[in-house]
XYZ file of C-alpha atoms in Angstrom:
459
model
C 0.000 0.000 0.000
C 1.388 3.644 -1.133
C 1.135 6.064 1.479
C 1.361 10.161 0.934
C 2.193 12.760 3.124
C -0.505 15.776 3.547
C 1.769 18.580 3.826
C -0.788 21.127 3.928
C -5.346 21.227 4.193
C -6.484 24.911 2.831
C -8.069 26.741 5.531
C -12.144 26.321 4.802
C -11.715 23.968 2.623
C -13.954 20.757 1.913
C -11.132 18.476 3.672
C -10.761 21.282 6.275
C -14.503 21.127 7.404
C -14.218 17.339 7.301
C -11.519 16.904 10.067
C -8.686 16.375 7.898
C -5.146 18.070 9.093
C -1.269 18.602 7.968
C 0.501 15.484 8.674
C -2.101 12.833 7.959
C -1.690 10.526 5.950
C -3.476 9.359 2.794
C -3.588 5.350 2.610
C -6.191 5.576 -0.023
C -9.537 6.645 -1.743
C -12.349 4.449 -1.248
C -10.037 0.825 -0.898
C -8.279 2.221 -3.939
C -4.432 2.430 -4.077
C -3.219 5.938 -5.105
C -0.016 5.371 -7.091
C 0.575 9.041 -8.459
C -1.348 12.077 -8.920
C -3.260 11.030 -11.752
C -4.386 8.005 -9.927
C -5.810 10.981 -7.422
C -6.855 13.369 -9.905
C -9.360 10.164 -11.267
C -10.450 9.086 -8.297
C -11.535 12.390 -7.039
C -13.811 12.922 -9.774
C -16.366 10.990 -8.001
C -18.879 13.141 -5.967
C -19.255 11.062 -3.263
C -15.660 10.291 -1.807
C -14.181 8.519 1.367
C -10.382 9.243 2.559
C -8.882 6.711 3.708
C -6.297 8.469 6.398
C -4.046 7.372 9.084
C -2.712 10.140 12.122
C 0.117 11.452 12.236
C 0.416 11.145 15.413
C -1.213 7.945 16.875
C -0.625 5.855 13.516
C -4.653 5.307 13.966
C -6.596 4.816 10.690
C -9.941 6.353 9.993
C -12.076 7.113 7.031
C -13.749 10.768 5.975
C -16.316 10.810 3.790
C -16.755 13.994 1.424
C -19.459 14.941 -0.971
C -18.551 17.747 -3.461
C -19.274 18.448 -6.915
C -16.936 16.576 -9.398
C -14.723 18.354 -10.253
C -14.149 20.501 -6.792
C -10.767 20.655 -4.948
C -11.230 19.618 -1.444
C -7.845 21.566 -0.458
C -5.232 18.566 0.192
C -1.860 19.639 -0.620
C 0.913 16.625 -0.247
C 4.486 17.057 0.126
C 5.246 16.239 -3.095
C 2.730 17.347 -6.105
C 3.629 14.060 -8.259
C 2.859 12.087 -5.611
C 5.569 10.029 -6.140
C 9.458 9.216 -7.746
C 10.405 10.900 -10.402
C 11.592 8.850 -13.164
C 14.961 9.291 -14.413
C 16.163 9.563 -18.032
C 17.393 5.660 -19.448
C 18.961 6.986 -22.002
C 22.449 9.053 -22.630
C 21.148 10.968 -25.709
C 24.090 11.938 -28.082
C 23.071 15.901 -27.718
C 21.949 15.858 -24.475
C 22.342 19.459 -22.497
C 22.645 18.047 -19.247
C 25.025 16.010 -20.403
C 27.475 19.384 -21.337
C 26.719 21.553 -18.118
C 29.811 23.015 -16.217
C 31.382 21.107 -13.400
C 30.119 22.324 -9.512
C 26.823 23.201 -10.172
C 23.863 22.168 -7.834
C 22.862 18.416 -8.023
C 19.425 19.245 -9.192
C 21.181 20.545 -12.205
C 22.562 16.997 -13.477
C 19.133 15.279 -12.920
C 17.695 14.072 -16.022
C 14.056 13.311 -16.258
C 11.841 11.367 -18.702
C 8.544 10.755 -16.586
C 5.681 10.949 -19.021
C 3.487 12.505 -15.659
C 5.633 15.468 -16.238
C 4.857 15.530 -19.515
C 0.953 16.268 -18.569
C 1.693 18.823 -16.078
C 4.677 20.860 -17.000
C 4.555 19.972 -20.826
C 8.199 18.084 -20.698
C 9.182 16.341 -23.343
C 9.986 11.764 -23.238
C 11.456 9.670 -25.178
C 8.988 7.157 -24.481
C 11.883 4.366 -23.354
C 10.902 3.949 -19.841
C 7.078 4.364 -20.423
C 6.312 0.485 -19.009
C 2.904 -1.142 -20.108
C 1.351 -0.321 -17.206
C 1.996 3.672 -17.432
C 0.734 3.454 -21.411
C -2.156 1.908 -19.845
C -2.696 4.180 -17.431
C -2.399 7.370 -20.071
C -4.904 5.755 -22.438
C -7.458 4.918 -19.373
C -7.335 8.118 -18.081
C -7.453 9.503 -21.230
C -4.331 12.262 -20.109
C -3.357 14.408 -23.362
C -1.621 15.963 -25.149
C 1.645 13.885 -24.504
C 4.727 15.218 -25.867
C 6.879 13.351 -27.221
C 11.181 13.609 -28.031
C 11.076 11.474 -31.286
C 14.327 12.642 -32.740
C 14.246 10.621 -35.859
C 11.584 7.608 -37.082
C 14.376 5.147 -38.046
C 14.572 2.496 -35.448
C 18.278 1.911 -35.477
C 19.529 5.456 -35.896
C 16.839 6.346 -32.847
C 18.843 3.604 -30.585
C 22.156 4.953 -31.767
C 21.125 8.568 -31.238
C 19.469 8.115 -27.694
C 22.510 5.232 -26.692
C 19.658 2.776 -25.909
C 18.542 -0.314 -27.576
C 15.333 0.033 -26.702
C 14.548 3.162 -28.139
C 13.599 2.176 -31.674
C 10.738 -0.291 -30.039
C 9.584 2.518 -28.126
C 8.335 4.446 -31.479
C 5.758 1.414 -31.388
C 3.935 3.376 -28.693
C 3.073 6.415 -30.422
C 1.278 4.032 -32.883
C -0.634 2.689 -29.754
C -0.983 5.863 -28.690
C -2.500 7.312 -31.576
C -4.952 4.338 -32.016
C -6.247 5.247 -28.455
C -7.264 8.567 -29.732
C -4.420 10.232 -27.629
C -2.965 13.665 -28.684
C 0.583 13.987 -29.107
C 3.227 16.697 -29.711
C 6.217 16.120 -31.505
C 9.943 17.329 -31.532
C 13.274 16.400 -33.048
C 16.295 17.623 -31.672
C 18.417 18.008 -35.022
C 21.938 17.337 -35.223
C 24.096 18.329 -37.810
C 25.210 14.871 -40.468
C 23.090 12.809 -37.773
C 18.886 13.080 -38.394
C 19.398 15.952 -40.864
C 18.677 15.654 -44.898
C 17.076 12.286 -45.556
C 16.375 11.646 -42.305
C 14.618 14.369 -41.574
C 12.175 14.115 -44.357
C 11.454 10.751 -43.508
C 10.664 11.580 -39.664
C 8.522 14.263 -41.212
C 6.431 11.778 -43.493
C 6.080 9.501 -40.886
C 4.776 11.545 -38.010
C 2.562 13.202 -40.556
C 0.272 9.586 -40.454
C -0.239 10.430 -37.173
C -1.875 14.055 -38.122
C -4.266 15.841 -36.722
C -3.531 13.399 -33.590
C -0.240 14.152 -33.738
C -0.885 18.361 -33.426
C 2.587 19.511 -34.100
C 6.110 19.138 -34.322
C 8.716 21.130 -34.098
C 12.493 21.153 -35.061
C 14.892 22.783 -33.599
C 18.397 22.709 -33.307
C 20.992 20.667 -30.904
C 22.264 23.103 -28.215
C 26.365 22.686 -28.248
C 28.480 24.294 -24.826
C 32.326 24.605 -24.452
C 31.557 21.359 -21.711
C 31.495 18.634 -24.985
C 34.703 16.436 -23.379
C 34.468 12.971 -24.292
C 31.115 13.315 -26.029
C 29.880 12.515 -29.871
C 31.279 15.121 -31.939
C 28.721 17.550 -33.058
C 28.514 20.747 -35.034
C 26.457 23.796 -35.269
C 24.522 24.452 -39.021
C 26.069 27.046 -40.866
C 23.635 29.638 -42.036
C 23.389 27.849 -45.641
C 22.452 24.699 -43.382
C 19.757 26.397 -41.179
C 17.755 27.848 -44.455
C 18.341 24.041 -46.203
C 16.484 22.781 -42.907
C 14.046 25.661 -43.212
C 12.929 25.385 -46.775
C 12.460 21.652 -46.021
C 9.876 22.564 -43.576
C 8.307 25.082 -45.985
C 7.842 22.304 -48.561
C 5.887 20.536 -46.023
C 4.150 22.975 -44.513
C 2.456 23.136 -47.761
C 1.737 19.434 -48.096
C 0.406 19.608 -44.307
C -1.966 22.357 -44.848
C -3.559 20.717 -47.702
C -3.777 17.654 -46.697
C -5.029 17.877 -43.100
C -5.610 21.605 -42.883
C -3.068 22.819 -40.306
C 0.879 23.473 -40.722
C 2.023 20.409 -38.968
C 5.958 21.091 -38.615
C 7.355 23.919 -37.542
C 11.172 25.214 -37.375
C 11.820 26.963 -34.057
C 12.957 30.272 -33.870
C 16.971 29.791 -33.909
C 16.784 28.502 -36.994
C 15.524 31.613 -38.905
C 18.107 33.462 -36.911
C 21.015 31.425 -38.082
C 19.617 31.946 -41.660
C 19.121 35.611 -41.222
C 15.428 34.818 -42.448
C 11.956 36.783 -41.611
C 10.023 34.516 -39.234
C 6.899 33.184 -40.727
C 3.831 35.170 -40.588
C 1.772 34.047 -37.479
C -0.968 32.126 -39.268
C 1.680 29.053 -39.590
C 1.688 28.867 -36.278
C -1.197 26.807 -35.261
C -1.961 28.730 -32.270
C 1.842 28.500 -31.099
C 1.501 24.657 -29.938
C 4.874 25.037 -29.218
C 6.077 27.602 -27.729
C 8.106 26.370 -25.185
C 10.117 25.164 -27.599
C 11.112 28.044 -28.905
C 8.637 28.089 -32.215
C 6.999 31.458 -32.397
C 8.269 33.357 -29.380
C 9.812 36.098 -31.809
C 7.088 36.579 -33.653
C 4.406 36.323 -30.887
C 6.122 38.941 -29.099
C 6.273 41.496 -32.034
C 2.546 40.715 -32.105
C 1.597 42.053 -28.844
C 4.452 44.318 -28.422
C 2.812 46.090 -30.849
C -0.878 45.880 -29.841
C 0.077 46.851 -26.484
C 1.969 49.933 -27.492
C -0.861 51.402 -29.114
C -2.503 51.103 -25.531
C -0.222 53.909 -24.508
C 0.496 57.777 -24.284
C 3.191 60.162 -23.807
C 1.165 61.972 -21.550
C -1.269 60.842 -18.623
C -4.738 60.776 -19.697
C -7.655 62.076 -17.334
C -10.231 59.731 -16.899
C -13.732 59.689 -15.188
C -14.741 58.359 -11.735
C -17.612 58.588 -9.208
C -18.413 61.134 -6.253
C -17.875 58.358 -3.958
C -13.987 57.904 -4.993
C -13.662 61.567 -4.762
C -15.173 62.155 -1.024
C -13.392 58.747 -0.202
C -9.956 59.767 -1.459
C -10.000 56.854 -3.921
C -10.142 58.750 -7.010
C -7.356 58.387 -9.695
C -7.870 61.137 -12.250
C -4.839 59.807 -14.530
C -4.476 56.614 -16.074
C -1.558 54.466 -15.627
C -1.290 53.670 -19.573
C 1.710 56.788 -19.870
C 4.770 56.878 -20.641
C 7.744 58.985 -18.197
C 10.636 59.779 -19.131
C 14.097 58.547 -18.400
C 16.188 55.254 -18.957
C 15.605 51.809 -18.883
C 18.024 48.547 -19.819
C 17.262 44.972 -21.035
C 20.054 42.433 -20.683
C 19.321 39.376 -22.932
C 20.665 36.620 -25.376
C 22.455 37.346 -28.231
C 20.349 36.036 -30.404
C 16.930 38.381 -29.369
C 18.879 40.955 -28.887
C 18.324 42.213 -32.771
C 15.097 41.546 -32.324
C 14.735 43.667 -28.974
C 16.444 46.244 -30.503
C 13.903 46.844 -33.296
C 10.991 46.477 -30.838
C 12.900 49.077 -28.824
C 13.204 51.343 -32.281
C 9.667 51.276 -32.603
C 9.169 51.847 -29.494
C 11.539 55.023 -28.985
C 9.998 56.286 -32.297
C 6.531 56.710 -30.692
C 8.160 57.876 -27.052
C 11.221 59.377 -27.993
C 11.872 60.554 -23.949
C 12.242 56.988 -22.744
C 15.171 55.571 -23.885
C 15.506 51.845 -23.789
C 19.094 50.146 -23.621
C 19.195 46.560 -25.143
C 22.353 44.785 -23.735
C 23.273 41.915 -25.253
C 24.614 39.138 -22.789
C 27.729 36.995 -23.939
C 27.785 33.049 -22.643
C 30.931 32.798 -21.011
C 29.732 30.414 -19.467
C 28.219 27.343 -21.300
C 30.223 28.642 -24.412
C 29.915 31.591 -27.483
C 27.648 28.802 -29.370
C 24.998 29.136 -26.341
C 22.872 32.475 -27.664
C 19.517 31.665 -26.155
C 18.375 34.113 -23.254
C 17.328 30.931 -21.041
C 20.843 29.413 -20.384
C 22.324 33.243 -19.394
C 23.657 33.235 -15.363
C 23.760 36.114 -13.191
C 27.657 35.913 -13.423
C 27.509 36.570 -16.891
C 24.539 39.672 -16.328
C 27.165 41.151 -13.653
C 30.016 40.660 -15.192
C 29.406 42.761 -18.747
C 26.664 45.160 -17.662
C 29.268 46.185 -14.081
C 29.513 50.027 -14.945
C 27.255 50.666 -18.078
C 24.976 53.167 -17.808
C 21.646 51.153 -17.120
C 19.372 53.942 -16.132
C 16.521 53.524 -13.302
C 15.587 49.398 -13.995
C 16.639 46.313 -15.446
C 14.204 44.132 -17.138
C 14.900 40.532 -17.493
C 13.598 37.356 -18.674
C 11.999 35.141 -16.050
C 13.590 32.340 -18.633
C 16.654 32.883 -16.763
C 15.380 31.889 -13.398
C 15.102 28.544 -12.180
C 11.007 27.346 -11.899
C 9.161 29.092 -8.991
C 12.453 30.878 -7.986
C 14.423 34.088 -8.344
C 17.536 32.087 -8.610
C 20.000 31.555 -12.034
C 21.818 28.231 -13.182
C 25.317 29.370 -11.470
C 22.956 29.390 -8.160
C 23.291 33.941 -7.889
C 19.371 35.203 -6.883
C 17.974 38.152 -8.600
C 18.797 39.883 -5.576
C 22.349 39.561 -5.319
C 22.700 40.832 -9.051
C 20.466 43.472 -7.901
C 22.687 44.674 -5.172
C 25.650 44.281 -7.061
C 24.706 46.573 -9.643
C 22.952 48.953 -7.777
C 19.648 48.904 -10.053
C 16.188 47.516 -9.189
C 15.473 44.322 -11.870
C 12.315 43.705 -12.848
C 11.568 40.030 -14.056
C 8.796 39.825 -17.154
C 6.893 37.076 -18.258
C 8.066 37.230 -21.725
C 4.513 38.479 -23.154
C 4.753 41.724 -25.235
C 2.028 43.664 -23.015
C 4.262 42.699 -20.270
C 7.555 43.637 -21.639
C 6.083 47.092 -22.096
C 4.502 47.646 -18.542
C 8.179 46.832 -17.267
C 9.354 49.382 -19.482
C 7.260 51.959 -18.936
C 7.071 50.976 -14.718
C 3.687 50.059 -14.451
């Protein structure tokens, strides 16, 4: 029998009112065993419910019964939200980033993880290799979806080679079971230069198309290569030539895609256009920007509402209406915060948004010529000069090159830089420690347009 930890019962709550506390423990729901979170997440759809609990304190089992509407919370929070181990990756994938991070770093760094639950509710990407029968069973009764899925390439034996595990080419036979349970997928192939490229590519493209509209995407994007490649398969990055051969390969089947099952299919992400030196696509190929956090749209997604959002604003404070009440209260606000003051602000990025930060900042100054906006472009000392991406920058790095520039009253960075949930970086400096050490309050955005702009303009 699996037991889980309550760490926490919201005040009020269903489970509150019942009798439950922090520190029991869950032994099951109604006789069932609850193996993960999804097990829970089923079970709790019922709308009549009995915990099966044991105290903390005297070991003493008891049973609370709970009727709710289905799909209410009842306020249990456990100590660990999967509910259970994570799984570890099987596999020592011939590109893998985890693989090339710097010596000394935290231990959470190195772990690698290829748990389809995570897949479900973080949107992580598996391989599929340690997916046992009895988790594929579990995803199709439960109906969880979309999955998304690391296929890499759709040749068996150059999938095994690739991913250093000779079980990885069977594992392509469960995105065929998959698919025949009616279960939505995502797609993405890591592409490595002379490896899955060319040939190989078009063929994974072909394949996974079968799988269309099931399969709702899939994106390509390129192998990320550090300066920490010791001992590893010898890999290159795509020349520009390369990245608009990969890119034109994509067009051709955009086109097929669209009229054959109505939607783009396969998309190229982001750093590929920018190692061509190529427009990104107009946003109607986009899907809906499926996939996003894989870097497929983010550019042009955030010219989009850059530019909506801009047009929300004014040089000068606007007066706006409001009641008796807020004036005899002291309430009232006769300006709107949509303006635009004067003065400096900085953005530190990756090199490779930095052209495109730089235009939006153009614009920008163009309509508000009082604000000026410096875009510095960050350097990756540290994972290498091929890392560009505004993700993998530390606060090392940030310190280091922006230490006496002229940065005006804020910073604005990514939150892409922090670690989940925290205000930390990779090399382990918070947000503020870099803060301090530069003297300048940093404000972290969300990486949307409108709020890229309200950091800007201090609102």
């Amino acid at each position: 029998m699996k037991e889980h930890l309550i760490d926490e019962v919201i005040e009020d709550s269903l489970a509150y009112e019942a009798g439950v506390r922090a520190g029991d423990i869950l032994t099951g729901i109604g006789g069932e065993t609850v193996e993960d979170v999804f097990d829970y997440r089923f079970l709790m759809e019922e709308e009549n419910i009995v915990l099966n609990l044991r105290r903390h304190e005297t070991n003493e089992p008891f049973d609370v019964s709970i009727k709710k509407d289905m799909y209410d919370d009842i306020g249990l929070v456990f100590d660990n939200g999967l509910m259970d181990d994570y799984r570890s990756c099987t596999n020592k994938c011939i590109f893998c980033f985890i693989d090339q991070n710097a010596p000394g770093m935290r231990d959470t760094i190195y772990f690698k993880d290829d748990d389809s639950r995570l897949s479900f509710l973080q949107g992580n990407y598996v391989t599929l290799t340690n997916l046992k029968e009895e988790h594929l069973e579990k995803i199709i009764k439960y109906r969880l979806s979309p999955i998304n899925v690391s296929v890499h390439t759709t040749e068996p034996d150059l999938r095994c080679m690739m991913l250093h595990n000779r079980f990885a080419g069977d594992a392509l036979e469960k995105v065929r079971r998959l698919y025949e349970a009616g279960i939505a997928m995502n797609g993405q192939i890591v592409l490595c230069k002379g490896v899955n490229d060319g040939e190989h590519l078009r063929r994974s493209i072909e394949d996974l198309m079968k799988y269309a509209p099931l399969m709702e995407s899939l994106s390509v994007v390129p192998a990320g290569l550090t300066r920490y490649r010791e001992g590893l398969y010898p890999l290159e990055q795509f020349t520009r030539d390369e990245a608009a051969a990969v890119i034109d390969t994509i067009d051709e089947y955009q086109k097929k895609a669209k009229a054959e099952c109505g939607m783009h299919f396969v998309h190229a992400s982001d750093e590929f256009y920018l190692l061509a030196g190529r427009d990104m696509p107009a946003e109607e190929t986009y899907d809906g920007y499926l996939q996003l956090e894989n870097g497929v749209g983010m550019i042009r997604l955030l010219r989009n509402e850059f530019t909506e959002e801009l047009s929300q604003y004014e040089a000068t404070p606007r007066k706006k209406k409001f009641s008796l009440k807020q004036f005899w209260w002291g309430t009232a606000d006769n300006t709107d915060d949509r303006s635009v003051p004067a003065g400096t602000v900085s953005i530190a990025c990756g090199e490779s948004i930095a052209p495109t930060l730089k235009d939006l900042a153009s614009i920008f100054n163009r309509e508000f010529p009082d604000r000026k906006i410096n875009v510095f472009p960050i350097k990756n000392e540290f994972f290498g000069g091929h890392i560009t991406v505004t993700g993998l920058l530390t606060g090392g790095d940030i310190l280091a090159q922006l230490k006496g520039q002229e940065l005006g009253s804020r910073l604005i960075l990514s939150s892409n830089m922090l670690r989940s949930g925290e205000d930390v970086f990779l090399d382990d400096m918070t947000v503020e420690e870099l803060g301090r050490e530069l003297g300048i309050e940093i404000r972290i955005t969300d990486n949307s347009g409108a709020d890229l702009i309200d950091a800007i303009c201090g609102r």
